[in-house]
mmCIF file of C-alpha atoms in Angstrom:
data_model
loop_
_atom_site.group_PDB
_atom_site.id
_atom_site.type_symbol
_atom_site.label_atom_id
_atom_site.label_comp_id
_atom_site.label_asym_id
_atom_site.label_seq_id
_atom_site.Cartn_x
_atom_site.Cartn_y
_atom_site.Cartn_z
ATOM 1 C CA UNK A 33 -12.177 19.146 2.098
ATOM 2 C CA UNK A 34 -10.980 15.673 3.108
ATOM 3 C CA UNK A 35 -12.864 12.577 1.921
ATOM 4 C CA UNK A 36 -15.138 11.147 4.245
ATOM 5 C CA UNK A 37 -14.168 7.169 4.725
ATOM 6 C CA UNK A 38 -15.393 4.305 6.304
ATOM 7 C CA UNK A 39 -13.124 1.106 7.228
ATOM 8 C CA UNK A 40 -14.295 -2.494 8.023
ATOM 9 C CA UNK A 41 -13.665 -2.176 12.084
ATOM 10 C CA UNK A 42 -11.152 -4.617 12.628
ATOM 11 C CA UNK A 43 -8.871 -3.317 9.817
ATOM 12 C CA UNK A 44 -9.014 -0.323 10.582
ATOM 13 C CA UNK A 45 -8.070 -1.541 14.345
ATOM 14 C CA UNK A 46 -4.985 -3.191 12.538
ATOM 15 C CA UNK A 47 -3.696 -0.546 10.217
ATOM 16 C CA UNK A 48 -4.323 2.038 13.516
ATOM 17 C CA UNK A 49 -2.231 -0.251 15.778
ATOM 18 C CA UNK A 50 1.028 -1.081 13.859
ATOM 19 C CA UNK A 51 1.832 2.746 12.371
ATOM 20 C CA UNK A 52 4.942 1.853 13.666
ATOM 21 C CA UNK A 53 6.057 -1.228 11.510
ATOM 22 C CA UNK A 54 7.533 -1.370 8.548
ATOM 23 C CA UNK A 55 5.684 -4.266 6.899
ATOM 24 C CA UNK A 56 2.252 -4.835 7.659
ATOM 25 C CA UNK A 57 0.975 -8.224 6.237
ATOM 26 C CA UNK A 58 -2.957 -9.227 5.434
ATOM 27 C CA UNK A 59 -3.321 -12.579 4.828
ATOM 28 C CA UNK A 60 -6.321 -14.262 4.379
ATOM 29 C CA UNK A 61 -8.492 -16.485 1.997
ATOM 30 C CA UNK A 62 -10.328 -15.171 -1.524
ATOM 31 C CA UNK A 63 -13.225 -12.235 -0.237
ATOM 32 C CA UNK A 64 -12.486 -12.022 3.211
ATOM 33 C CA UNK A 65 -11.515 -8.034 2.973
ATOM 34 C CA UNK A 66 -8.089 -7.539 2.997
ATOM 35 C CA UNK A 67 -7.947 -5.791 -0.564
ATOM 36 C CA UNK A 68 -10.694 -3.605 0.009
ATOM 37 C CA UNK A 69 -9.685 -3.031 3.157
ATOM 38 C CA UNK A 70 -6.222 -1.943 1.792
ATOM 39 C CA UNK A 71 -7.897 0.138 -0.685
ATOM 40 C CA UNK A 72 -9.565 1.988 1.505
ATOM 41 C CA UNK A 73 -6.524 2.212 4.140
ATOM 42 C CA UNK A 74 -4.516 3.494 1.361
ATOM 43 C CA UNK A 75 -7.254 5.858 0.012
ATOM 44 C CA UNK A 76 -7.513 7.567 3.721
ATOM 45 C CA UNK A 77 -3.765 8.172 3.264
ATOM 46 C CA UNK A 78 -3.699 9.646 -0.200
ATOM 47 C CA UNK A 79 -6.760 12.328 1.268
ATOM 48 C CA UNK A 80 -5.417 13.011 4.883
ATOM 49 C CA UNK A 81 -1.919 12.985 4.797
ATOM 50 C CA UNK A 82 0.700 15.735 3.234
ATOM 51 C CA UNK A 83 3.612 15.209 0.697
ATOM 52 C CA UNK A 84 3.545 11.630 -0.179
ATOM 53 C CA UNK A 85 4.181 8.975 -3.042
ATOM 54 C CA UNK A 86 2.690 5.724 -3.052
ATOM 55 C CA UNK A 87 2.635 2.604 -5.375
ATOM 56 C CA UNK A 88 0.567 0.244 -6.043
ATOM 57 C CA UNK A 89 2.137 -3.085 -7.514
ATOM 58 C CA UNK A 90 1.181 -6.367 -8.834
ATOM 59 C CA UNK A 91 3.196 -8.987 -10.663
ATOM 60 C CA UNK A 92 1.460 -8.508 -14.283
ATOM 61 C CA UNK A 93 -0.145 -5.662 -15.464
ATOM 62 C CA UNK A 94 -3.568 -7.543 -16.657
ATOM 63 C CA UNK A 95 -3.781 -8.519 -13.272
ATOM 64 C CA UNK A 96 -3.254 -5.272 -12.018
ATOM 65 C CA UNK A 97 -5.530 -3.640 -14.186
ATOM 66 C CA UNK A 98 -8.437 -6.011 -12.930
ATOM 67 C CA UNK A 99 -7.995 -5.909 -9.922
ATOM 68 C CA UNK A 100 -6.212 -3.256 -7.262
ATOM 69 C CA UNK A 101 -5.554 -0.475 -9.822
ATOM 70 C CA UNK A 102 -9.679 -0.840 -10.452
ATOM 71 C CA UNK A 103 -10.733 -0.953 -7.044
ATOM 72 C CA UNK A 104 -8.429 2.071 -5.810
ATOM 73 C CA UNK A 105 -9.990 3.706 -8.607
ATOM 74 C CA UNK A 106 -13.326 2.868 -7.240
ATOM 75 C CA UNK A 107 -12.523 4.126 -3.895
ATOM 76 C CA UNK A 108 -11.509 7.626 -5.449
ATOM 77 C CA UNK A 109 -15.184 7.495 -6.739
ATOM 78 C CA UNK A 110 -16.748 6.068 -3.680
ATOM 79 C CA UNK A 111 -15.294 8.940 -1.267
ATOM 80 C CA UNK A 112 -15.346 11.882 -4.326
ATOM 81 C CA UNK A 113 -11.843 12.542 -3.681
ATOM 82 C CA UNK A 114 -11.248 15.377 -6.125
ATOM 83 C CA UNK A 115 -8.388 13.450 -8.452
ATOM 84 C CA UNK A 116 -5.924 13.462 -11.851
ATOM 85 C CA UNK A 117 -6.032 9.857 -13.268
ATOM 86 C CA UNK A 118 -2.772 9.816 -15.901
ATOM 87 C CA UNK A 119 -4.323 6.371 -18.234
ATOM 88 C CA UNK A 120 -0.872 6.336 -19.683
ATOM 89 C CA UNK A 121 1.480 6.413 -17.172
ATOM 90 C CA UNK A 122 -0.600 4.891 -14.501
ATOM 91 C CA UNK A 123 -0.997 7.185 -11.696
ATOM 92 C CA UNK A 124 -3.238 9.132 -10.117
ATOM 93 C CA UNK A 125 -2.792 13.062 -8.328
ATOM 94 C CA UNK A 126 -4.681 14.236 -5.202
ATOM 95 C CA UNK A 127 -6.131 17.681 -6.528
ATOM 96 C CA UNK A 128 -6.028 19.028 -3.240
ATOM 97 C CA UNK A 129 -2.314 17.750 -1.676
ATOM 98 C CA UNK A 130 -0.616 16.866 -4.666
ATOM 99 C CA UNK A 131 -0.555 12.623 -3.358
ATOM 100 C CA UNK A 132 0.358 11.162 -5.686
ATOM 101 C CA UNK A 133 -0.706 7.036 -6.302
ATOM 102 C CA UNK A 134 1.693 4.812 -8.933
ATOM 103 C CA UNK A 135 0.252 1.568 -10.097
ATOM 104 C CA UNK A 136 3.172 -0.803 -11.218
ATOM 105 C CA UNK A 137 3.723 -4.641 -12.741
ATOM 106 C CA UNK A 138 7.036 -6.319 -11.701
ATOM 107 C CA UNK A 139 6.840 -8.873 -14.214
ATOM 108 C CA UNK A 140 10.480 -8.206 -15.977
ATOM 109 C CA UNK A 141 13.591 -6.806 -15.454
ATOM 110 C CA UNK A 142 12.148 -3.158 -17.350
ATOM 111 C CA UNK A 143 9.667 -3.226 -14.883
ATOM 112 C CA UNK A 144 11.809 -3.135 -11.552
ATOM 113 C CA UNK A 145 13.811 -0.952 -13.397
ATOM 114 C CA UNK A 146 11.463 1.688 -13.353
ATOM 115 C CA UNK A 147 11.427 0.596 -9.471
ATOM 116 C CA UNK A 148 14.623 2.054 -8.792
ATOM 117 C CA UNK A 149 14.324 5.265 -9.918
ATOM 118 C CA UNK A 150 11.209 5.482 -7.564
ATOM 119 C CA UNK A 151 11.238 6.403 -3.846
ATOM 120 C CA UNK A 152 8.824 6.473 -2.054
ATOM 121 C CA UNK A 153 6.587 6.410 1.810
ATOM 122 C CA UNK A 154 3.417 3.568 1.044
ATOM 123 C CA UNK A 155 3.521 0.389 -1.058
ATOM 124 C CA UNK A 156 0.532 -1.724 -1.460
ATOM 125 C CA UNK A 157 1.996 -4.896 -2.818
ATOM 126 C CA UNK A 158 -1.326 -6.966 -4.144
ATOM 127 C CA UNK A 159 -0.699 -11.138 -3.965
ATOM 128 C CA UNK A 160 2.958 -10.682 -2.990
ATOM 129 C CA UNK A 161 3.270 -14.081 -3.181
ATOM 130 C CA UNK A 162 3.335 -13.349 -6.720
ATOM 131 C CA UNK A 163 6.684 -12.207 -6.854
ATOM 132 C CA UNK A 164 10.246 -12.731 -6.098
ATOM 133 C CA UNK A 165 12.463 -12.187 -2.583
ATOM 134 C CA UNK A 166 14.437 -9.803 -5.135
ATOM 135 C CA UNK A 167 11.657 -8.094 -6.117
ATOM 136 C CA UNK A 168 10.510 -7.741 -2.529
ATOM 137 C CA UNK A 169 14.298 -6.124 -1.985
ATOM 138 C CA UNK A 170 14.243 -3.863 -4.224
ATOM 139 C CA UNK A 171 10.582 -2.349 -3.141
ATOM 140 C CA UNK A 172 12.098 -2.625 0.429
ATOM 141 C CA UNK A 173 15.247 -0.527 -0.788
ATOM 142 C CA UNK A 174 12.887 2.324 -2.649
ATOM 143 C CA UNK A 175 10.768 3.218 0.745
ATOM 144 C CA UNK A 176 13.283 6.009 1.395
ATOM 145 C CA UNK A 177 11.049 9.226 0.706
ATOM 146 C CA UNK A 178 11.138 11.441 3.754
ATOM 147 C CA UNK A 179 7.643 11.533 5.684
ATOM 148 C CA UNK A 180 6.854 14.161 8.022
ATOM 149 C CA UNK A 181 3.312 13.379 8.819
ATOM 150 C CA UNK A 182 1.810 13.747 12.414
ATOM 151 C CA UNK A 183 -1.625 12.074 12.510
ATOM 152 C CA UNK A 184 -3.933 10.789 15.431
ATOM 153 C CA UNK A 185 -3.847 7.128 15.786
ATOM 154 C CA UNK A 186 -6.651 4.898 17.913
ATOM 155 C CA UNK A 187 -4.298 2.456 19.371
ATOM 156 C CA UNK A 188 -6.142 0.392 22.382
ATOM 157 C CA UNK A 189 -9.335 3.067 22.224
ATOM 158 C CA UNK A 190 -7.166 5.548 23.585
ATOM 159 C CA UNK A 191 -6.602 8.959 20.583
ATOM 160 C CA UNK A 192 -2.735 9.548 20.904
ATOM 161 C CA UNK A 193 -0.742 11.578 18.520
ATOM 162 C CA UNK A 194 1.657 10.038 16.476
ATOM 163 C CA UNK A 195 4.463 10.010 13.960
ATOM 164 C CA UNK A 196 3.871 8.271 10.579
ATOM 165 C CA UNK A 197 6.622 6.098 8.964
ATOM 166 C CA UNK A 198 6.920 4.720 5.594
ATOM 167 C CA UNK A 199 5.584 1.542 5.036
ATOM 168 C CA UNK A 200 4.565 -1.714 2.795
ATOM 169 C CA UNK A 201 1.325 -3.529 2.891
ATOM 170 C CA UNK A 202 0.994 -7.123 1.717
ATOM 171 C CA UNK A 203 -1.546 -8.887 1.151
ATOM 172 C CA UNK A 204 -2.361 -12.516 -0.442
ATOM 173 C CA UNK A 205 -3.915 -15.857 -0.138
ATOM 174 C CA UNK A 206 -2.047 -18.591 2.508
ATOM 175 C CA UNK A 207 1.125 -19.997 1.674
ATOM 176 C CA UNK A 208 2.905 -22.529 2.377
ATOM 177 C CA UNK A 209 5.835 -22.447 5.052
ATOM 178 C CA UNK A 210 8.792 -22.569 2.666
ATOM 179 C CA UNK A 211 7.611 -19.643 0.695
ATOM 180 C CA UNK A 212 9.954 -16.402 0.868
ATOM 181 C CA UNK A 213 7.475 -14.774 2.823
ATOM 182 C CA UNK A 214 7.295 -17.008 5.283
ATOM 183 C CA UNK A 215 11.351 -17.320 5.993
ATOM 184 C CA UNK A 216 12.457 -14.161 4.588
ATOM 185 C CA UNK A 217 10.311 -11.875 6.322
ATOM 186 C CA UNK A 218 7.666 -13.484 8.831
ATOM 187 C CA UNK A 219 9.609 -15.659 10.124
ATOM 188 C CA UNK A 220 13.009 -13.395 10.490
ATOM 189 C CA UNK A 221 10.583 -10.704 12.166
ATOM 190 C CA UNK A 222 10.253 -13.292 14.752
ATOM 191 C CA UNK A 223 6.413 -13.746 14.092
ATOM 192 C CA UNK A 224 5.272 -17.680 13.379
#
């Protein structure tokens, strides 16, 4: 039985919209959503979608632990998705598909690493700001895992059947315009 899960509207116009892209950024200041919003975005993927791997990654693990590893394990509770949580090597299962959800610090070399040996279809990258353009590269290079999902998308009120693609959410505070994010990605997507 899938989870049943509710959105905040205007996220879940956003993440419904762009299925298409490859990057899909959430900026915003401290408590406006985007987190949660994530969290539950990413939760309604790990219960309604088929063969998948996802990660989770901050820049250090405390802050991980505190914060996006703890609330996606709050949204497993808060839906009752039937899951595996693995303490040790950070990850949980999807008793019913088999989704499985790796949390991740990218804080030293060890830790991207264990990056590239991963491949994967959805990464939640949590205050991306937080880490490098090299870094960001190497996530980038690892979303390679083949996805074969078909899922209905709302995209301009109108129900329409699509096909999913991997992708990468980021989300953080403001920046400022010389950051990597900023030149490196928003602005070389032709977005201002």
């Amino acid at each position: 039985m899938a989870a049943k899960i509710g959105f905040i509207d205007t996220y879940w116009k956003f993440f419904n919209q762009y299925y298409d892209l490859d990057i899909l950024i959430l900026r915003g200041g401290a408590r406006s959503g985007k987190s949660y919003s994530i969290a539950e975005w990413v939760t309604y993927l790990f219960t309604d979608l088929e063969n998948i791997e996802m990660m989770v990654i901050r820049k250090t693990l405390p802050s991980l632990r505190i914060t996006a590893y703890a609330l996606m394990l709050e949204m497993m509770d808060r839906f009752q998705v039937k899951y595996m949580h693995n303490r040790t090597y950070r990850f949980i299962k999807n008793k019913e598909n088999g989704n499985i959800i790796h949390f991740q610090s990218i804080n030293n070399p060890n830790d991207v690493e264990k990056i590239k040996s991963w491949e994967g279809n959805y990464v939640w990258i949590e205050e991306a700001t937080d880490l490098q353009y090299s870094d960001f590269q190497q996530i980038s290079l690892r979303m390679s895992r083949k996805n074969e999902n078909i899922a209905m998308r709302q995209i301009n009120g109108v129900a329409k059947e699509v096909k999913l693609r991997n992708q990468i959410y980021m989300s953080f505070n403001p920046i400022d315009a010389f950051h990597w994010i900023k030149t490196e990605v928003i602005d070389k997507a032709g977005y201002s």
